[in-house]
C-alpha cells in the first residue's frame, strides 16, 4: 500500500528544501566579488583616467577574487549632473568629481574655486594634507557621501574664440563653467556671461560657437580637443581643478573591515600615482597643444596678470561667510610655507 506523506512530513520536507536553497544562494553570493563601479567624465589619458585604471589594476592583482573594479570613463555611465545622486542610490560606488561640482552638497568646498588662491600644486598639497584640508573630506557625511582622498588635475587656463590678454577682452563673452557659484561670480566679475554645462557638452558648444570660451586644465583641453576649436588659450593659472574621490557612507562603511583597508591602500597608491601624472601631464599637454599649432598659447606679462588678479580676487569677499575667513586665510597661507 502506498503511503501518503503526512502534512507534518510534507512541511518538514518543504522546510529542508527551502533551507538548502537559501544556503546555496548565500554561498553563491559570498563567492561573488564585490563590484565597485567607478564613474568619471574625462578621457582615459588624463590624471583621473590613468588613476582610475591604476586602481582597477591594483585591485585585480591583489583582490581579484574578492573585489572587481569597473571603470566607466567619458561620462559613459553617469555625467556631472547625476553621478552623486546615483551614488546615493547605490548605482555607482566610486567617483571623483571636480571639487567645483560639490556645491549642492556643501558650501565649504567652494574654497577651492576661489580665483588666485593657490600659486601652485605644492601649495595645494600642503593645504590638502593639513588638518583643515583633511577635515573637508568629511564635509558631506550628513548627505551620505564620504571623501576618500584628493586627486590633482592642475591649474586652469582660459580658452577663447578671441585673444584674452586683459580682463576687458572677456567682457560680454559666454563662458562654460562647472556648476559652482564661485565660478559664476568669477565670470560675472569680468562682465562675461557664465553658463553651467556638463563637461560632456563642452566640445560641441565650442565647436558650434554656442559659447565663446571655457576654463580648464591643459590635460582636459588637450584630451578633449578643445584646442582644435578654440584658437586662443591664455595661460592664466587663475584657478584650481582638483578632485575628491567619494563613495557613499553606506557602501564604504558596509564593506568588511579587511576589504575596506585593502581597497583604501590601493586607492591611496593610485592617488599618489595620479598626482604625479597630473604634474607631468600639465607640461606635456601644454607642449602638445603648442606643437599642434591649432591654438595660440598667450603668455601674460606680470602687469597683465595683475589685472586679472585685481578683478577676480574680490570674489573671495562674496563667499567669505559661507566658507569662513579663517579657512580662506589658512589656504592662502600655504603659498608662503
Ligand atoms: C573633470 O576634469 O572631471 C571635468 C572638468 C570640467 O567639467 O570642466
Short mmCIF file of C-alpha atoms and ligand atoms in Angstrom, two decimals:
data_model
loop_
_atom_site.label_atom_id
_atom_site.label_comp_id
_atom_site.label_asym_id
_atom_site.label_seq_id
_atom_site.Cartn_x
_atom_site.Cartn_y
_atom_site.Cartn_z
CA UNK A 1 0.00 0.00 0.00
CA UNK A 2 1.30 3.37 -0.98
CA UNK A 3 1.63 5.66 1.94
CA UNK A 4 0.71 9.33 1.56
CA UNK A 5 3.09 11.58 3.48
CA UNK A 6 1.58 13.27 6.45
CA UNK A 7 1.11 17.04 6.45
CA UNK A 8 3.87 17.27 9.06
CA UNK A 9 6.33 15.30 6.93
CA UNK A 10 5.49 17.47 3.91
CA UNK A 11 6.09 20.61 5.89
CA UNK A 12 9.44 19.24 7.09
CA UNK A 13 10.47 18.40 3.51
CA UNK A 14 9.49 21.85 2.26
CA UNK A 15 11.45 23.48 5.07
CA UNK A 16 14.53 21.38 4.32
CA UNK A 17 14.34 22.21 0.61
CA UNK A 18 13.94 25.93 1.31
CA UNK A 19 16.85 25.94 3.76
CA UNK A 20 19.05 24.11 1.26
CA UNK A 21 18.19 26.60 -1.47
CA UNK A 22 18.83 29.56 0.86
CA UNK A 23 22.18 28.11 1.80
CA UNK A 24 23.13 27.60 -1.86
CA UNK A 25 22.19 31.21 -2.64
CA UNK A 26 24.17 32.64 0.25
CA UNK A 27 27.21 30.53 -0.62
CA UNK A 28 26.94 31.73 -4.24
CA UNK A 29 26.66 35.35 -3.06
CA UNK A 30 29.60 35.01 -0.71
CA UNK A 31 31.70 33.76 -3.61
CA UNK A 32 30.70 36.68 -5.86
CA UNK A 33 33.21 39.54 -5.87
CA UNK A 34 32.17 42.91 -4.51
CA UNK A 35 31.72 45.16 -7.54
CA UNK A 36 32.98 48.75 -7.41
CA UNK A 37 31.75 50.85 -10.33
CA UNK A 38 33.98 53.90 -10.77
CA UNK A 39 32.36 56.50 -13.00
CA UNK A 40 34.09 59.59 -14.36
CA UNK A 41 33.71 62.10 -17.15
CA UNK A 42 37.20 62.60 -18.57
CA UNK A 43 39.29 60.72 -21.13
CA UNK A 44 41.42 57.77 -20.05
CA UNK A 45 44.68 59.53 -20.88
CA UNK A 46 44.31 62.13 -18.12
CA UNK A 47 45.39 62.15 -14.46
CA UNK A 48 41.95 60.94 -13.35
CA UNK A 49 41.56 58.40 -16.15
CA UNK A 50 45.00 56.91 -15.50
CA UNK A 51 44.49 56.91 -11.75
CA UNK A 52 41.19 55.05 -12.09
CA UNK A 53 42.78 52.43 -14.37
CA UNK A 54 45.70 52.02 -11.97
CA UNK A 55 43.25 51.45 -9.12
CA UNK A 56 41.42 48.82 -11.16
CA UNK A 57 44.72 47.06 -11.97
CA UNK A 58 45.93 47.08 -8.34
CA UNK A 59 42.65 45.66 -7.10
CA UNK A 60 42.65 42.95 -9.79
CA UNK A 61 46.20 41.99 -8.86
CA UNK A 62 45.65 41.94 -5.11
CA UNK A 63 41.98 41.17 -4.58
CA UNK A 64 40.82 39.66 -7.86
CA UNK A 65 38.65 37.01 -6.23
CA UNK A 66 37.08 39.39 -3.71
CA UNK A 67 36.67 42.76 -5.41
CA UNK A 68 36.05 43.74 -9.02
CA UNK A 69 36.53 47.33 -10.20
CA UNK A 70 34.68 48.50 -13.32
CA UNK A 71 35.81 51.88 -14.67
CA UNK A 72 33.45 53.94 -16.84
CA UNK A 73 35.26 56.96 -18.39
CA UNK A 74 33.98 59.77 -20.67
CA UNK A 75 30.55 60.13 -18.94
CA UNK A 76 29.66 56.64 -20.27
CA UNK A 77 27.74 55.70 -17.15
CA UNK A 78 26.91 58.97 -15.40
CA UNK A 79 27.62 62.63 -16.10
CA UNK A 80 28.42 65.52 -13.79
CA UNK A 81 24.78 66.25 -13.24
CA UNK A 82 23.71 62.86 -11.88
CA UNK A 83 26.67 60.87 -10.57
CA UNK A 84 26.32 61.90 -6.93
CA UNK A 85 22.60 61.16 -6.86
CA UNK A 86 23.36 57.78 -8.45
CA UNK A 87 25.90 57.17 -5.71
CA UNK A 88 23.37 57.96 -3.00
CA UNK A 89 21.05 55.41 -4.65
CA UNK A 90 23.80 52.77 -4.75
CA UNK A 91 24.10 52.66 -8.55
CA UNK A 92 27.78 53.65 -8.53
CA UNK A 93 30.32 53.15 -5.75
CA UNK A 94 33.22 55.50 -6.58
CA UNK A 95 33.53 58.80 -8.41
CA UNK A 96 35.99 61.67 -8.42
CA UNK A 97 34.11 64.81 -9.43
CA UNK A 98 35.92 68.10 -9.73
CA UNK A 99 35.76 69.95 -6.40
CA UNK A 100 33.63 72.61 -8.10
CA UNK A 101 30.85 70.07 -8.55
CA UNK A 102 30.10 69.56 -4.85
CA UNK A 103 28.42 72.92 -4.35
CA UNK A 104 24.96 71.32 -3.96
CA UNK A 105 26.29 69.26 -1.04
CA UNK A 106 28.48 71.66 0.91
CA UNK A 107 29.46 75.35 0.92
CA UNK A 108 32.90 74.61 2.29
CA UNK A 109 34.47 73.01 -0.76
CA UNK A 110 33.81 76.22 -2.72
CA UNK A 111 37.06 77.33 -1.11
CA UNK A 112 38.99 75.54 -3.83
CA UNK A 113 37.29 77.58 -6.57
CA UNK A 114 38.41 80.97 -5.27
CA UNK A 115 40.45 82.57 -8.07
CA UNK A 116 44.18 83.03 -7.47
CA UNK A 117 44.03 81.29 -4.08
CA UNK A 118 46.85 78.83 -4.67
CA UNK A 119 50.04 79.65 -6.54
CA UNK A 120 50.90 76.08 -7.47
CA UNK A 121 50.22 72.41 -6.72
CA UNK A 122 52.81 72.35 -3.92
CA UNK A 123 50.72 74.88 -2.01
CA UNK A 124 47.57 72.89 -2.81
CA UNK A 125 49.25 69.74 -1.45
CA UNK A 126 50.23 71.48 1.76
CA UNK A 127 46.68 72.63 2.34
CA UNK A 128 45.00 69.35 1.37
CA UNK A 129 47.28 67.39 3.70
CA UNK A 130 46.75 69.83 6.59
CA UNK A 131 44.23 69.13 9.35
CA UNK A 132 41.76 71.55 7.77
CA UNK A 133 42.16 70.08 4.31
CA UNK A 134 41.67 66.54 5.60
CA UNK A 135 38.63 67.57 7.65
CA UNK A 136 36.97 68.74 4.43
CA UNK A 137 36.84 65.13 3.24
CA UNK A 138 34.08 64.65 5.83
CA UNK A 139 32.12 67.76 4.86
CA UNK A 140 29.36 65.76 3.09
CA UNK A 141 28.93 62.90 5.54
CA UNK A 142 25.48 64.11 6.54
CA UNK A 143 24.49 63.92 2.88
CA UNK A 144 25.61 60.29 2.75
CA UNK A 145 28.93 60.93 0.96
CA UNK A 146 32.40 60.25 2.27
CA UNK A 147 35.60 61.76 0.84
CA UNK A 148 38.40 59.22 0.49
CA UNK A 149 41.17 61.44 -0.85
CA UNK A 150 42.16 64.26 -3.17
CA UNK A 151 43.47 63.99 -6.70
CA UNK A 152 45.12 66.76 -8.69
CA UNK A 153 44.42 67.73 -12.22
CA UNK A 154 46.05 71.15 -12.20
CA UNK A 155 45.70 74.85 -12.73
CA UNK A 156 43.07 76.20 -15.12
CA UNK A 157 43.67 78.26 -18.25
CA UNK A 158 41.20 80.32 -20.25
CA UNK A 159 40.46 79.27 -23.82
CA UNK A 160 38.51 81.51 -26.14
CA UNK A 161 37.47 82.33 -29.68
CA UNK A 162 39.35 85.62 -29.36
CA UNK A 163 42.61 86.61 -27.69
CA UNK A 164 42.30 87.39 -23.98
CA UNK A 165 45.15 89.49 -22.62
CA UNK A 166 43.42 91.79 -20.19
CA UNK A 167 40.12 91.28 -18.33
CA UNK A 168 38.24 93.69 -20.63
CA UNK A 169 38.85 91.26 -23.51
CA UNK A 170 36.44 88.81 -21.83
CA UNK A 171 33.64 91.34 -21.42
CA UNK A 172 30.33 90.14 -22.89
CA UNK A 173 31.69 86.71 -23.89
CA UNK A 174 29.91 83.47 -22.98
CA UNK A 175 31.96 81.01 -20.96
CA UNK A 176 31.04 77.48 -19.98
CA UNK A 177 31.58 76.82 -16.27
CA UNK A 178 31.19 73.88 -13.90
CA UNK A 179 28.19 74.13 -11.58
CA UNK A 180 29.76 76.37 -8.95
CA UNK A 181 28.53 79.70 -7.59
CA UNK A 182 32.12 80.89 -7.14
CA UNK A 183 32.91 80.27 -10.80
CA UNK A 184 29.73 82.06 -11.73
CA UNK A 185 30.77 85.08 -9.65
CA UNK A 186 34.27 84.96 -11.12
CA UNK A 187 32.98 85.37 -14.69
CA UNK A 188 30.42 87.96 -13.63
CA UNK A 189 33.30 89.96 -12.18
CA UNK A 190 34.66 90.08 -15.73
CA UNK A 191 31.27 91.24 -17.07
CA UNK A 192 31.16 87.97 -19.00
CA UNK A 193 28.25 85.52 -19.21
CA UNK A 194 28.83 82.20 -17.37
CA UNK A 195 26.82 79.14 -18.43
CA UNK A 196 26.72 75.99 -16.28
CA UNK A 197 27.06 72.98 -18.58
CA UNK A 198 28.24 69.39 -18.15
CA UNK A 199 31.72 68.53 -19.31
CA UNK A 200 30.37 66.13 -21.96
CA UNK A 201 28.77 69.06 -23.83
CA UNK A 202 31.71 71.46 -23.89
CA UNK A 203 33.34 70.41 -27.18
CA UNK A 204 30.11 70.75 -29.17
CA UNK A 205 29.24 74.06 -27.53
CA UNK A 206 32.65 75.41 -28.52
CA UNK A 207 32.60 73.90 -31.98
CA UNK A 208 29.19 75.32 -32.82
CA UNK A 209 30.15 78.69 -31.31
CA UNK A 210 27.20 78.47 -28.91
CA UNK A 211 29.75 79.67 -26.34
CA UNK A 212 32.90 81.71 -26.75
CA UNK A 213 35.18 80.09 -24.25
CA UNK A 214 35.78 77.95 -21.21
CA UNK A 215 38.29 77.41 -18.40
CA UNK A 216 40.15 74.16 -17.97
CA UNK A 217 43.46 72.40 -17.40
CA UNK A 218 45.99 71.58 -20.09
CA UNK A 219 45.20 67.86 -19.93
CA UNK A 220 41.43 68.33 -20.23
CA UNK A 221 41.84 70.83 -23.08
CA UNK A 222 44.19 68.52 -24.96
CA UNK A 223 42.45 65.19 -24.34
CA UNK A 224 39.05 66.59 -25.32
CA UNK A 225 40.49 68.51 -28.29
CA UNK A 226 39.15 71.89 -27.14
CA UNK A 227 42.29 73.46 -28.62
CA UNK A 228 41.14 72.35 -32.07
CA UNK A 229 38.04 74.52 -31.82
CA UNK A 230 39.46 77.37 -29.70
CA UNK A 231 42.07 79.48 -31.47
CA UNK A 232 43.42 81.08 -28.26
CA UNK A 233 44.40 79.83 -24.83
CA UNK A 234 45.56 82.33 -22.25
CA UNK A 235 47.91 80.89 -19.65
CA UNK A 236 46.29 82.43 -16.59
CA UNK A 237 46.72 79.64 -13.98
CA UNK A 238 43.88 81.51 -12.29
CA UNK A 239 42.20 78.62 -10.52
CA UNK A 240 42.48 75.03 -9.44
CA UNK A 241 40.84 71.95 -10.91
CA UNK A 242 41.24 69.12 -8.43
CA UNK A 243 39.07 66.18 -7.47
CA UNK A 244 37.72 64.45 -4.42
CA UNK A 245 37.30 60.69 -4.64
CA UNK A 246 33.98 59.92 -2.97
CA UNK A 247 31.88 56.93 -2.05
CA UNK A 248 28.60 56.60 -0.22
CA UNK A 249 28.74 56.12 3.56
CA UNK A 250 26.51 53.14 3.13
CA UNK A 251 28.72 51.30 0.66
CA UNK A 252 32.03 52.25 2.24
CA UNK A 253 31.10 51.50 5.83
CA UNK A 254 29.28 48.35 4.74
CA UNK A 255 32.49 46.78 3.43
CA UNK A 256 34.12 44.16 5.68
CA UNK A 257 36.94 45.85 7.64
CA UNK A 258 39.77 43.91 5.98
CA UNK A 259 38.39 44.56 2.48
CA UNK A 260 37.92 48.27 3.21
CA UNK A 261 41.51 48.55 4.46
CA UNK A 262 42.91 46.82 1.35
CA UNK A 263 40.76 48.88 -1.03
CA UNK A 264 41.84 52.08 0.73
CA UNK A 265 45.52 51.11 0.47
CA UNK A 266 45.14 50.51 -3.29
CA UNK A 267 43.26 53.79 -3.64
CA UNK A 268 45.95 55.76 -1.79
CA UNK A 269 48.61 54.24 -4.00
CA UNK A 270 46.61 55.09 -7.14
CA UNK A 271 46.11 58.66 -5.94
CA UNK A 272 49.84 59.14 -5.40
CA UNK A 273 50.39 57.80 -8.92
CA UNK A 274 47.68 60.08 -10.39
CA UNK A 275 49.07 63.11 -8.57
CA UNK A 276 52.48 62.60 -10.11
CA UNK A 277 50.92 62.16 -13.54
CA UNK A 278 48.99 65.41 -13.10
CA UNK A 279 52.23 67.35 -12.75
CA UNK A 280 53.89 65.69 -15.75
CA UNK A 281 50.84 65.87 -17.98
CA UNK A 282 50.28 69.57 -17.48
CA UNK A 283 53.67 70.27 -19.09
CA UNK A 284 53.39 67.58 -21.75
CA UNK A 285 49.89 68.50 -22.89
CA UNK A 286 50.67 72.22 -22.90
CA UNK A 287 53.57 71.50 -25.22
CA UNK A 288 51.46 69.16 -27.37
CA UNK A 289 48.92 71.97 -27.83
CA UNK A 290 51.65 74.41 -28.85
CA UNK A 291 53.13 71.83 -31.24
CA UNK A 292 49.74 71.18 -32.81
CA UNK A 293 49.59 74.84 -33.94
CA UNK A 294 45.81 74.65 -33.68
CA UNK A 295 45.68 77.19 -30.88
CA UNK A 296 47.88 80.09 -29.87
CA UNK A 297 49.04 79.98 -26.26
CA UNK A 298 49.13 83.52 -24.87
CA UNK A 299 51.53 84.16 -22.00
CA UNK A 300 50.63 87.13 -19.82
CA UNK A 301 53.08 89.80 -18.76
CA UNK A 302 53.23 90.32 -14.96
CA UNK A 303 51.28 93.59 -15.44
CA UNK A 304 48.53 91.87 -17.44
CA UNK A 305 48.29 89.05 -14.90
CA UNK A 306 48.00 91.60 -12.09
CA UNK A 307 44.90 92.99 -13.80
CA UNK A 308 43.19 89.58 -13.79
CA UNK A 309 44.05 89.14 -10.12
CA UNK A 310 42.72 92.57 -9.28
CA UNK A 311 39.37 92.00 -10.96
CA UNK A 312 38.78 88.40 -9.84
CA UNK A 313 40.08 88.40 -6.28
CA UNK A 314 37.19 90.45 -4.81
CA UNK A 315 35.09 87.30 -5.36
CA UNK A 316 36.68 85.97 -2.15
CA UNK A 317 34.76 88.52 -0.09
CA UNK A 318 31.43 87.41 -1.60
CA UNK A 319 31.95 83.88 -0.27
CA UNK A 320 33.75 84.64 2.96
CA UNK A 321 30.67 83.99 5.08
CA UNK A 322 29.87 80.54 3.63
CA UNK A 323 33.45 79.31 3.52
CA UNK A 324 34.88 81.09 6.57
CA UNK A 325 37.55 83.79 6.61
CA UNK A 326 39.87 81.61 8.71
CA UNK A 327 39.79 78.74 6.26
CA UNK A 328 40.50 81.07 3.34
CA UNK A 329 43.41 82.57 5.22
CA UNK A 330 44.81 79.15 6.12
CA UNK A 331 44.63 78.02 2.49
CA UNK A 332 46.24 81.23 1.21
CA UNK A 333 49.00 80.98 3.80
CA UNK A 334 50.17 77.68 2.30
CA UNK A 335 51.68 79.70 -0.57
CA UNK A 336 54.27 81.07 1.83
CA UNK A 337 55.22 77.83 3.63
C1 LIG B 1 36.82 66.83 -14.93
O1 LIG B 1 38.03 67.09 -15.01
O2 LIG B 1 36.38 65.90 -14.30
C2 LIG B 1 35.87 67.70 -15.71
C3 LIG B 1 36.17 69.12 -15.56
C4 LIG B 1 35.10 70.01 -16.16
O3 LIG B 1 33.91 69.74 -16.01
O4 LIG B 1 35.48 71.02 -16.76
#
